[in-house]
Amino acid sequence: MKRIVLRCSAAALAVGLATGAGAQEFNSQKDFDYAQELLKMTPQGPEGKPWEQNLGGKQIDTSKYKKPGPYNICFSNAGVDNPWRVVGWTDMQAQADMLKSDIKSFTAADAEGKDDKQISDINSFVSSGKCDALIVSPNTTAALTPAVEAACKKLPVLVFDRGVQTDCPVTFVNPIGGYGWGITTANFIVSKLPKGGKVLGLRILPGVDVLENRWAAADRIFKANNINVVGAEFTGGDNAKTKTIVEDYINRFGKIDAIWMDAGATAVAAVEAFEDAGQPYPIITGEDQEDFLTKWKKEKLTAFAPTYPTYQWRAPVIAAVKILKGEPVVGPTWKLPQPVVTQETLDQYVDPNMPPLHYAMCGCKDMPGYPQRWGGK
Amino acid sequence: MTIALPDTALHRRAGSLTRHINSGVVIFLVLFAAVALKQPSYIEPAGFMNFLRRAAPLGVLAAGQVFVLVSGGFDLSVGSLITLSVLGASMITGGDPSLTGAAIAALYGIGVAVGLINGIAVAFLKVPSIIATLGTLLSVNGVAMMWSGGSPRGYLPDNFRAFGRFVFRDVPLVGQLPLSVIVLAIVAVLAWWGLHGTVFGRRVFAVGDNPRAAELAGIRVDLTRISAFVISALSAVTAGIMLGGFGGVSTDVGQGLELQAIAACVIGGAQLMGGRGSITGVVFGALSLFALFTLLNLLGLPQALRDTAQGLILISAVASGAYRQRTGG
Amino acid sequence: MTLALQPARRRHRAFSVPLLLFIGSAALYLCAALWTQSLNQLSAEGIVGLLQRTVALGTVALGQTLVILCASIDLSVGSMISVGAVLASFIMRGAPAMMVPAVLVVLLVAAGVGAINGLVIAKLKVSPLIATLGSGLILQGVLSSGFNNFAGSVPPAFQAVAYGAIGPLPWSVLGLGLLALGVSWLLRSTRFGAHLYAVGGNAAGARLAGIRTDRVIVQAHTLCSLFAGLTGLYLASRLRSGAPWVGRDGVYDLESIAVVVIGGTMLAGGRGGVWGTIAGVLLFAVIDASFNMLGVPAFPKQVIRGAIVIAAVAVYSLRNKGHVA
C-alpha cells in the first residue's frame, strides 16, 4: 500500500517536473549574453578599489533621503553559515568601523538561513524606528520580496548578493554573477583540454539560482565546443563526499582530465582524490579560497580561480552612508567587477598566513584589523 | 516499558548474538553484492579496502552510539562534536605537525567533557536524552563556530591527516591497507569487548532493558548512563579525526551524521529505547548504509532518491525485526 | 520511562509550567526592550511582530504535542511542511481559482502521510522515531527529486493568510490562537482527548480498559501531519511560494519537539498540554526577538539557545524521581 502511494506520488511529482517546475529560468540566453557583455566592459570608478567600481552603471539622485548624521544603519543578514559569508561579514563590520564618524550604530540580525525569520527580522527593524537605512542580504529571492517592499515604503533599502523581485530598493549591488563565472571557467577548460578529454562537473546542490546559473553557462559552452562531460555530480559541499565521487569517477573512466566546479570549497578535496588514486593532476577550476590557491602554487596545477568577490559586502555600507548624505550612488542595479585569479596573478593572492578557507578577493588588505580580524597571522 | 524477567533478558542477549549479527551482515552482503555486480572493481582487494576506508568513520560512530542506544537513550550531539573536532584540530595545530599529539589529546578531553555534560543532564537533571543532546548539538556547534570565528583558522598537518588518508602499500593478501580501516578494526574490537565482554557492558544492557530493575539489582544507573555518553562522545571525536584526515578542513563535516549513525545502528539490529544491540551488528549496519549510498550513486539515481531509499530500508529493517520478534523467529 | 505520579499533580503542573514560561518570556522581552531602549518593540506593532514569529513553529508544535502526549513522536513534520508548501504553490501557480483545490490536496496528502505514519507505528510496531525519520526521508527524497527550487507561486489572495490582518491583529496569529483553543478543547472535552492521555500514560492499561490504542495513535499522527500541512500552507503564503527546503531549513522537526518538551509535556507521554507548548513557542520567539535587540551574534546565540533548552527542561524534570533515558 505504501509503495503504491509512493509510486503514485513520485509519478505525480515527475509529471510536475516534466511540465517545467521552473527549470528554465536558470538558463536564460538574455542573461548569458548580458554577462558576456559585462565581462568585456572596463569598470568605472576609483582605481584599485573594485568594491566602489561599477560596470556600465548610472548614478542616481538620492537627495530625497538626505538627513543629518551620524546614522543608524541596520542589516538583515541571511546567515553566516559558510566561510564565504563569514569573510564577507567581517569585511562589512570593518567597513562600518572605517566609517565610524558617519555611522552611529550598525545593528545586524542574523536569520540563520530561514526565510521566515528573515521576514520577521526585517519587519522588526522597520517597526523599531531605529534604522535610518536598511541593508538586506536576502536568504532567497522570491520569499523576501514582500518584506523588502514593505520596508521600502518606510526607509531607504539596499540589497546585495542575491536580489529580490522588485526594483523598490535604492540600489541592488552584486557582481557579474553566475553566468560570468560559468563563462570564464568553461572557456579556461576548453582552452586547456586535450582533444577528447573527459570533464567532470562538481556542483554543490541544485536549486540555488547563483549556482544553477554557473552550471547553465558552463554547460552551454561545453556543449558548443563538443566537450566530453562525463558527469555532473552534487557534492553537498562536503569534502569526504567530493573525494568519494571523484574516486568513483576515476575508477569508472580510468582517467579524468579536467574538473569543473561551481564553487571552490571542496576543490582541494577533489585534487587530493587524484593524489590518493596515484593519478596525474587534472585541469581544475576552483575559487579564490586560500587552501586551493596554496595547493595550486605548491603543486603547479593547471588551474583557474573565478571569484564571487567577498568585497561586495563593503559596497552597501559605503552606499548607505552616501544615500543618507544625499550623494548620488550607482543604481538601481550596481554591477561590480568580478576578477579572476590566473597563473599570472596567482602570486598576488596566495598568502600562507591567511586561514585555509579565507577568500583572497576580499578587498580587505587596507582595512583596520587586517589580517588578524580575518583569522590571519 | 517492558517488564523483563532476568532470564528472558539473558535469553534475548544470547539470541542477539546469533540472530542480530545476521540481520546486519545479511543486509550488507545483499547490498554489497549488488554494488559488485554494478562495478566489479569493488570486489577487488583495493576497491574493497577503499570502500572500507570511506565507511570507517561511520562504523566508528555507530560503535559508540550503540552504547547509548542500548542503555535506552540517544546521542544527537555527535555530529556537532565531529565538526568541533575538525575545527578544534585546525585551531590548535594551525598546520604545525609537532602539535598533532597535543591536539588529539585536547580533542579527547573535549569529547569527555561533552559526554559528561550529556550524561549528567540525562542522569542527574533528568532531561530526556533526545532533548539534552539536541541542546548540546546546538551548543557544541555554536562553540565550534565561536572558537574559530565561523571558519577554520589553520590547516590540518599531514601527520594528523594520516588517520584518514594514509594507506599502507604492498600489504600481503589485501595489497593496500588504509590506516583508517585499522582504526575501525581497533575501535570495533575495543567496543565489542566493552559491550559484550565486561561487567560494564552487562550493566548497560540491564539499564536499557529495565532501569528500575537494574537499580534494584544494585547497579548505578546514573554512572552507567554517563559512561555510555562518554563512550559515544569519544567515538565521535575519533570519527572526527578520521573525517578531518580524509577530507581536510571544513565547517560542516558532521552535519547529519548523528542520524546516519542511529540509522546504521538500527539497520544493525539495535533497538531504540534500549536493551538490545551488538557491535558486530551496528558496524555491519554502517557498512550496509554506505553500501546503499554507493549503490545508489552507481545506479545514477537522482541524489534525492538516496534519502527515499534510506528511509525505506530503515523502516523495513525495523518492521521486519519487530515482526520476527513478535513471531519469535 | 517515568513512573507515573499521582494524577492530582498533573493539573497543578500543567498549570504552572506554562505560566512560568509566559512570565519568564515576557520578562526577557521587556528587559531586552528597555535595556536597548527599543520602546517601539513594546508597541502594538512590535508585539504583533513578535507574535508573528510564533505562527509557523506554533502550528506544527500543536500537532507535535498530540503525538507526544500519546508517547509517540513525529520527525517527519519538517519534510511534510516542505511537501505542503511546494504542493500548494505548485498547484496554485498564481491562479486564485486553484486555491481551494490546492488546500484540499495538501490536507489530503498530509492526512494520508499521518495515517501511514500511525499505521506503521501501531500495526508494524516500528519505533515512532524510526518510522517518522524514515517517512520524512522518503517524503524529502520524492519531493527533492521532483522539485529543486521555489515551484509556482501563490496568488495575492492567498498571501492574505500570512499578510492580512483584522485591525492590528494578523489573521495568522488569530488562526494560531483558534487552533490552540481547538486543540485544548479536543484534549479536555472529548473522548479522543481522554483516550490520548490514557494511551500515553499507560498503553497496556488503556488497552485493558477497552480503548483501541492503535486507532488513537493513527488519529494523533493524522492530526499531527495535518498541522504540519497547515504550516506548509502558511509558509507558502508568507514566502509567496514553496521550496523543498523550507521545512528542513526551519528545523521544525527538532524545534517543535523541543518546545513541546519545554512546555512541560512528557516525552514518555500521558502528561502535558497545549498551553505549555504555546508558551514554549513564545519563549523561542522571544529569544529570537530579544537577541536581535541585544545584538547577540549568531554563534554565541546558538550556544545560549542550546543551554536554555536543557535548562528549561531540567527545571521541572528535576522533581522527577523516576528514570529518564
Short mmCIF file of N, CA and C in Angstrom, two decimals, chain B residues 124-222:
data_model
loop_
_atom_site.label_atom_id
_atom_site.label_comp_id
_atom_site.label_asym_id
_atom_site.label_seq_id
_atom_site.Cartn_x
_atom_site.Cartn_y
_atom_site.Cartn_z
N PHE B 124 21.27 13.10 36.01
CA PHE B 124 21.01 13.86 37.23
C PHE B 124 19.95 14.94 37.05
N LEU B 125 20.01 15.64 35.90
CA LEU B 125 18.99 16.68 35.69
C LEU B 125 17.70 16.09 35.13
N LYS B 126 17.73 14.80 34.78
CA LYS B 126 16.54 14.08 34.32
C LYS B 126 15.97 14.67 33.03
N VAL B 127 16.82 15.22 32.21
CA VAL B 127 16.36 15.71 30.92
C VAL B 127 16.39 14.53 29.95
N PRO B 128 15.29 14.26 29.25
CA PRO B 128 15.32 13.14 28.30
C PRO B 128 16.47 13.31 27.30
N SER B 129 17.13 12.21 26.95
CA SER B 129 18.37 12.35 26.20
C SER B 129 18.15 13.00 24.84
N ILE B 130 17.00 12.79 24.24
CA ILE B 130 16.80 13.36 22.91
C ILE B 130 16.81 14.89 23.00
N ILE B 131 16.30 15.42 24.12
CA ILE B 131 16.31 16.87 24.32
C ILE B 131 17.68 17.35 24.79
N ALA B 132 18.26 16.61 25.74
CA ALA B 132 19.56 17.02 26.27
C ALA B 132 20.60 17.08 25.16
N THR B 133 20.62 16.03 24.31
CA THR B 133 21.64 16.01 23.27
C THR B 133 21.27 16.93 22.11
N LEU B 134 19.98 17.25 21.96
CA LEU B 134 19.62 18.30 20.99
C LEU B 134 20.19 19.63 21.47
N GLY B 135 20.09 19.87 22.80
CA GLY B 135 20.68 21.07 23.37
C GLY B 135 22.18 21.13 23.14
N THR B 136 22.87 20.01 23.39
CA THR B 136 24.32 20.05 23.19
C THR B 136 24.66 20.10 21.70
N LEU B 137 23.81 19.51 20.86
CA LEU B 137 24.03 19.64 19.41
C LEU B 137 24.14 21.11 19.03
N LEU B 138 23.18 21.92 19.53
CA LEU B 138 23.20 23.35 19.23
C LEU B 138 24.42 24.02 19.85
N SER B 139 24.62 23.74 21.14
CA SER B 139 25.68 24.45 21.87
C SER B 139 27.06 24.09 21.35
N VAL B 140 27.29 22.79 21.11
CA VAL B 140 28.63 22.38 20.69
C VAL B 140 28.96 22.98 19.32
N ASN B 141 27.95 23.00 18.43
CA ASN B 141 28.18 23.62 17.13
C ASN B 141 28.48 25.11 17.30
N GLY B 142 27.71 25.76 18.19
CA GLY B 142 27.96 27.17 18.46
C GLY B 142 29.35 27.41 19.00
N VAL B 143 29.80 26.53 19.91
CA VAL B 143 31.15 26.68 20.48
C VAL B 143 32.20 26.54 19.37
N ALA B 144 32.00 25.54 18.49
CA ALA B 144 32.96 25.34 17.40
C ALA B 144 33.04 26.60 16.54
N MET B 145 31.90 27.20 16.27
CA MET B 145 31.87 28.39 15.42
C MET B 145 32.46 29.60 16.13
N MET B 146 32.15 29.74 17.43
CA MET B 146 32.71 30.87 18.18
C MET B 146 34.22 30.78 18.25
N TRP B 147 34.69 29.56 18.51
CA TRP B 147 36.12 29.33 18.68
C TRP B 147 36.86 29.74 17.40
N SER B 148 36.31 29.31 16.27
CA SER B 148 37.03 29.52 15.02
C SER B 148 36.60 30.81 14.32
N GLY B 149 35.57 31.47 14.85
CA GLY B 149 35.06 32.65 14.17
C GLY B 149 34.26 32.30 12.94
N GLY B 150 33.81 31.05 12.83
CA GLY B 150 32.94 30.67 11.73
C GLY B 150 33.66 29.92 10.63
N SER B 151 34.97 29.84 10.72
CA SER B 151 35.72 29.21 9.64
C SER B 151 37.08 28.81 10.21
N PRO B 152 37.60 27.63 9.84
CA PRO B 152 38.84 27.17 10.44
C PRO B 152 40.00 28.14 10.19
N ARG B 153 40.85 28.25 11.18
CA ARG B 153 41.92 29.24 11.10
C ARG B 153 43.23 28.67 10.61
N GLY B 154 43.35 27.35 10.60
CA GLY B 154 44.64 26.78 10.19
C GLY B 154 44.45 25.50 9.41
N TYR B 155 45.52 25.07 8.75
CA TYR B 155 45.48 23.82 8.01
C TYR B 155 45.64 22.66 8.98
N LEU B 156 45.23 21.47 8.56
CA LEU B 156 45.50 20.28 9.35
C LEU B 156 46.82 19.69 8.89
N PRO B 157 47.76 19.46 9.83
CA PRO B 157 49.06 18.94 9.43
C PRO B 157 48.94 17.53 8.86
N ASP B 158 49.93 17.14 8.04
CA ASP B 158 49.86 15.86 7.35
C ASP B 158 49.81 14.67 8.31
N ASN B 159 50.54 14.78 9.44
CA ASN B 159 50.52 13.62 10.34
C ASN B 159 49.16 13.46 11.02
N PHE B 160 48.42 14.56 11.18
CA PHE B 160 47.04 14.46 11.68
C PHE B 160 46.16 13.83 10.60
N ARG B 161 46.37 14.26 9.39
CA ARG B 161 45.52 13.79 8.30
C ARG B 161 45.76 12.32 7.98
N ALA B 162 46.90 11.78 8.43
CA ALA B 162 47.21 10.38 8.14
C ALA B 162 46.10 9.45 8.60
N PHE B 163 45.41 9.81 9.70
CA PHE B 163 44.38 8.91 10.23
C PHE B 163 43.23 8.71 9.24
N GLY B 164 43.07 9.63 8.32
CA GLY B 164 42.03 9.44 7.33
C GLY B 164 42.58 9.19 5.94
N ARG B 165 43.86 9.46 5.75
CA ARG B 165 44.41 9.46 4.39
C ARG B 165 45.48 8.42 4.14
N PHE B 166 46.24 8.06 5.19
CA PHE B 166 47.42 7.24 4.95
C PHE B 166 47.02 5.81 4.56
N VAL B 167 47.75 5.26 3.63
CA VAL B 167 47.48 3.89 3.19
C VAL B 167 48.80 3.12 3.19
N PHE B 168 48.82 1.96 3.87
CA PHE B 168 49.98 1.07 3.77
C PHE B 168 49.94 0.37 2.42
N ARG B 169 51.02 0.48 1.67
CA ARG B 169 51.04 -0.16 0.34
C ARG B 169 51.72 -1.52 0.45
N ASP B 170 51.50 -2.34 -0.54
CA ASP B 170 52.15 -3.65 -0.66
C ASP B 170 51.97 -4.52 0.57
N VAL B 171 50.77 -4.53 1.12
CA VAL B 171 50.48 -5.42 2.23
C VAL B 171 50.09 -6.78 1.64
N PRO B 172 50.61 -7.88 2.20
CA PRO B 172 50.23 -9.19 1.67
C PRO B 172 48.71 -9.39 1.71
N LEU B 173 48.21 -10.19 0.83
CA LEU B 173 46.78 -10.52 0.72
C LEU B 173 45.92 -9.38 0.20
N VAL B 174 45.91 -8.25 0.93
CA VAL B 174 44.97 -7.20 0.56
C VAL B 174 45.59 -6.14 -0.36
N GLY B 175 46.90 -6.16 -0.50
CA GLY B 175 47.53 -5.18 -1.38
C GLY B 175 47.76 -3.86 -0.68
N GLN B 176 46.67 -3.15 -0.40
CA GLN B 176 46.86 -1.89 0.33
C GLN B 176 45.93 -1.88 1.53
N LEU B 177 46.40 -1.23 2.59
CA LEU B 177 45.62 -1.23 3.82
C LEU B 177 45.57 0.19 4.37
N PRO B 178 44.42 0.85 4.28
CA PRO B 178 44.32 2.21 4.80
C PRO B 178 44.38 2.21 6.33
N LEU B 179 45.04 3.23 6.87
CA LEU B 179 45.16 3.35 8.32
C LEU B 179 43.77 3.43 8.97
N SER B 180 42.83 4.10 8.29
CA SER B 180 41.52 4.26 8.93
C SER B 180 40.80 2.92 9.09
N VAL B 181 41.10 1.96 8.21
CA VAL B 181 40.49 0.64 8.37
C VAL B 181 41.04 -0.04 9.63
N ILE B 182 42.36 0.17 9.86
CA ILE B 182 42.94 -0.38 11.09
C ILE B 182 42.28 0.28 12.31
N VAL B 183 42.08 1.59 12.23
CA VAL B 183 41.43 2.30 13.34
C VAL B 183 40.04 1.71 13.58
N LEU B 184 39.31 1.51 12.50
CA LEU B 184 37.97 0.94 12.65
C LEU B 184 38.04 -0.43 13.32
N ALA B 185 39.01 -1.25 12.89
CA ALA B 185 39.12 -2.59 13.47
C ALA B 185 39.42 -2.51 14.97
N ILE B 186 40.34 -1.61 15.33
CA ILE B 186 40.69 -1.49 16.75
C ILE B 186 39.48 -1.01 17.55
N VAL B 187 38.81 0.01 17.04
CA VAL B 187 37.65 0.54 17.76
C VAL B 187 36.58 -0.54 17.89
N ALA B 188 36.36 -1.29 16.82
CA ALA B 188 35.32 -2.31 16.87
C ALA B 188 35.66 -3.38 17.91
N VAL B 189 36.93 -3.80 17.94
CA VAL B 189 37.32 -4.82 18.92
C VAL B 189 37.17 -4.29 20.34
N LEU B 190 37.65 -3.06 20.56
CA LEU B 190 37.52 -2.46 21.90
C LEU B 190 36.05 -2.35 22.30
N ALA B 191 35.22 -1.87 21.37
CA ALA B 191 33.81 -1.68 21.69
C ALA B 191 33.14 -3.04 21.92
N TRP B 192 33.52 -4.04 21.12
CA TRP B 192 32.93 -5.36 21.29
C TRP B 192 33.26 -5.89 22.68
N TRP B 193 34.52 -5.73 23.03
CA TRP B 193 34.93 -6.19 24.35
C TRP B 193 34.16 -5.42 25.43
N GLY B 194 34.06 -4.11 25.27
CA GLY B 194 33.39 -3.30 26.30
C GLY B 194 31.92 -3.66 26.45
N LEU B 195 31.25 -3.91 25.35
CA LEU B 195 29.81 -4.12 25.42
C LEU B 195 29.47 -5.59 25.70
N HIS B 196 30.25 -6.50 25.12
CA HIS B 196 29.88 -7.91 25.24
C HIS B 196 30.79 -8.71 26.17
N GLY B 197 31.90 -8.09 26.60
CA GLY B 197 32.86 -8.89 27.36
C GLY B 197 33.12 -8.40 28.77
N THR B 198 32.44 -7.36 29.20
CA THR B 198 32.74 -6.84 30.54
C THR B 198 31.47 -6.74 31.38
N VAL B 199 31.68 -6.56 32.67
CA VAL B 199 30.57 -6.34 33.59
C VAL B 199 29.85 -5.06 33.22
N PHE B 200 30.66 -4.06 32.85
CA PHE B 200 30.07 -2.77 32.48
C PHE B 200 29.07 -2.96 31.33
N GLY B 201 29.48 -3.75 30.34
CA GLY B 201 28.60 -4.00 29.19
C GLY B 201 27.28 -4.61 29.63
N ARG B 202 27.37 -5.59 30.55
CA ARG B 202 26.13 -6.21 31.03
C ARG B 202 25.25 -5.20 31.74
N ARG B 203 25.91 -4.27 32.43
CA ARG B 203 25.12 -3.23 33.12
C ARG B 203 24.40 -2.34 32.12
N VAL B 204 25.11 -2.02 31.02
CA VAL B 204 24.47 -1.17 30.01
C VAL B 204 23.20 -1.83 29.48
N PHE B 205 23.29 -3.15 29.21
CA PHE B 205 22.11 -3.88 28.75
C PHE B 205 21.02 -3.86 29.82
N ALA B 206 21.41 -4.10 31.07
CA ALA B 206 20.43 -4.17 32.14
C ALA B 206 19.71 -2.84 32.31
N VAL B 207 20.49 -1.74 32.26
CA VAL B 207 19.90 -0.41 32.42
C VAL B 207 18.93 -0.11 31.29
N GLY B 208 19.32 -0.50 30.08
CA GLY B 208 18.46 -0.22 28.94
C GLY B 208 17.22 -1.09 28.94
N ASP B 209 17.36 -2.29 29.45
CA ASP B 209 16.23 -3.21 29.46
C ASP B 209 15.18 -2.76 30.47
N ASN B 210 15.62 -2.43 31.65
CA ASN B 210 14.69 -2.03 32.69
C ASN B 210 15.46 -1.32 33.80
N PRO B 211 15.50 0.02 33.73
CA PRO B 211 16.33 0.77 34.69
C PRO B 211 15.92 0.53 36.14
N ARG B 212 14.63 0.36 36.35
CA ARG B 212 14.13 0.16 37.71
C ARG B 212 14.69 -1.15 38.28
N ALA B 213 14.58 -2.20 37.46
CA ALA B 213 15.08 -3.50 37.90
C ALA B 213 16.60 -3.45 38.10
N ALA B 214 17.28 -2.75 37.19
CA ALA B 214 18.74 -2.65 37.30
C ALA B 214 19.12 -1.96 38.60
N GLU B 215 18.37 -0.93 38.93
CA GLU B 215 18.66 -0.20 40.16
C GLU B 215 18.45 -1.10 41.37
N LEU B 216 17.34 -1.86 41.35
CA LEU B 216 17.06 -2.76 42.47
C LEU B 216 18.15 -3.82 42.59
N ALA B 217 18.75 -4.16 41.43
CA ALA B 217 19.82 -5.15 41.47
C ALA B 217 21.16 -4.53 41.91
N GLY B 218 21.14 -3.25 42.27
CA GLY B 218 22.34 -2.63 42.80
C GLY B 218 23.22 -1.96 41.76
N ILE B 219 22.72 -1.78 40.54
CA ILE B 219 23.52 -1.12 39.50
C ILE B 219 23.34 0.38 39.60
N ARG B 220 24.46 1.11 39.51
CA ARG B 220 24.36 2.57 39.50
C ARG B 220 23.91 3.01 38.11
N VAL B 221 22.61 3.21 37.96
CA VAL B 221 22.06 3.56 36.64
C VAL B 221 22.68 4.85 36.13
N ASP B 222 22.81 5.83 37.01
CA ASP B 222 23.32 7.13 36.58
C ASP B 222 24.75 7.02 36.01
#
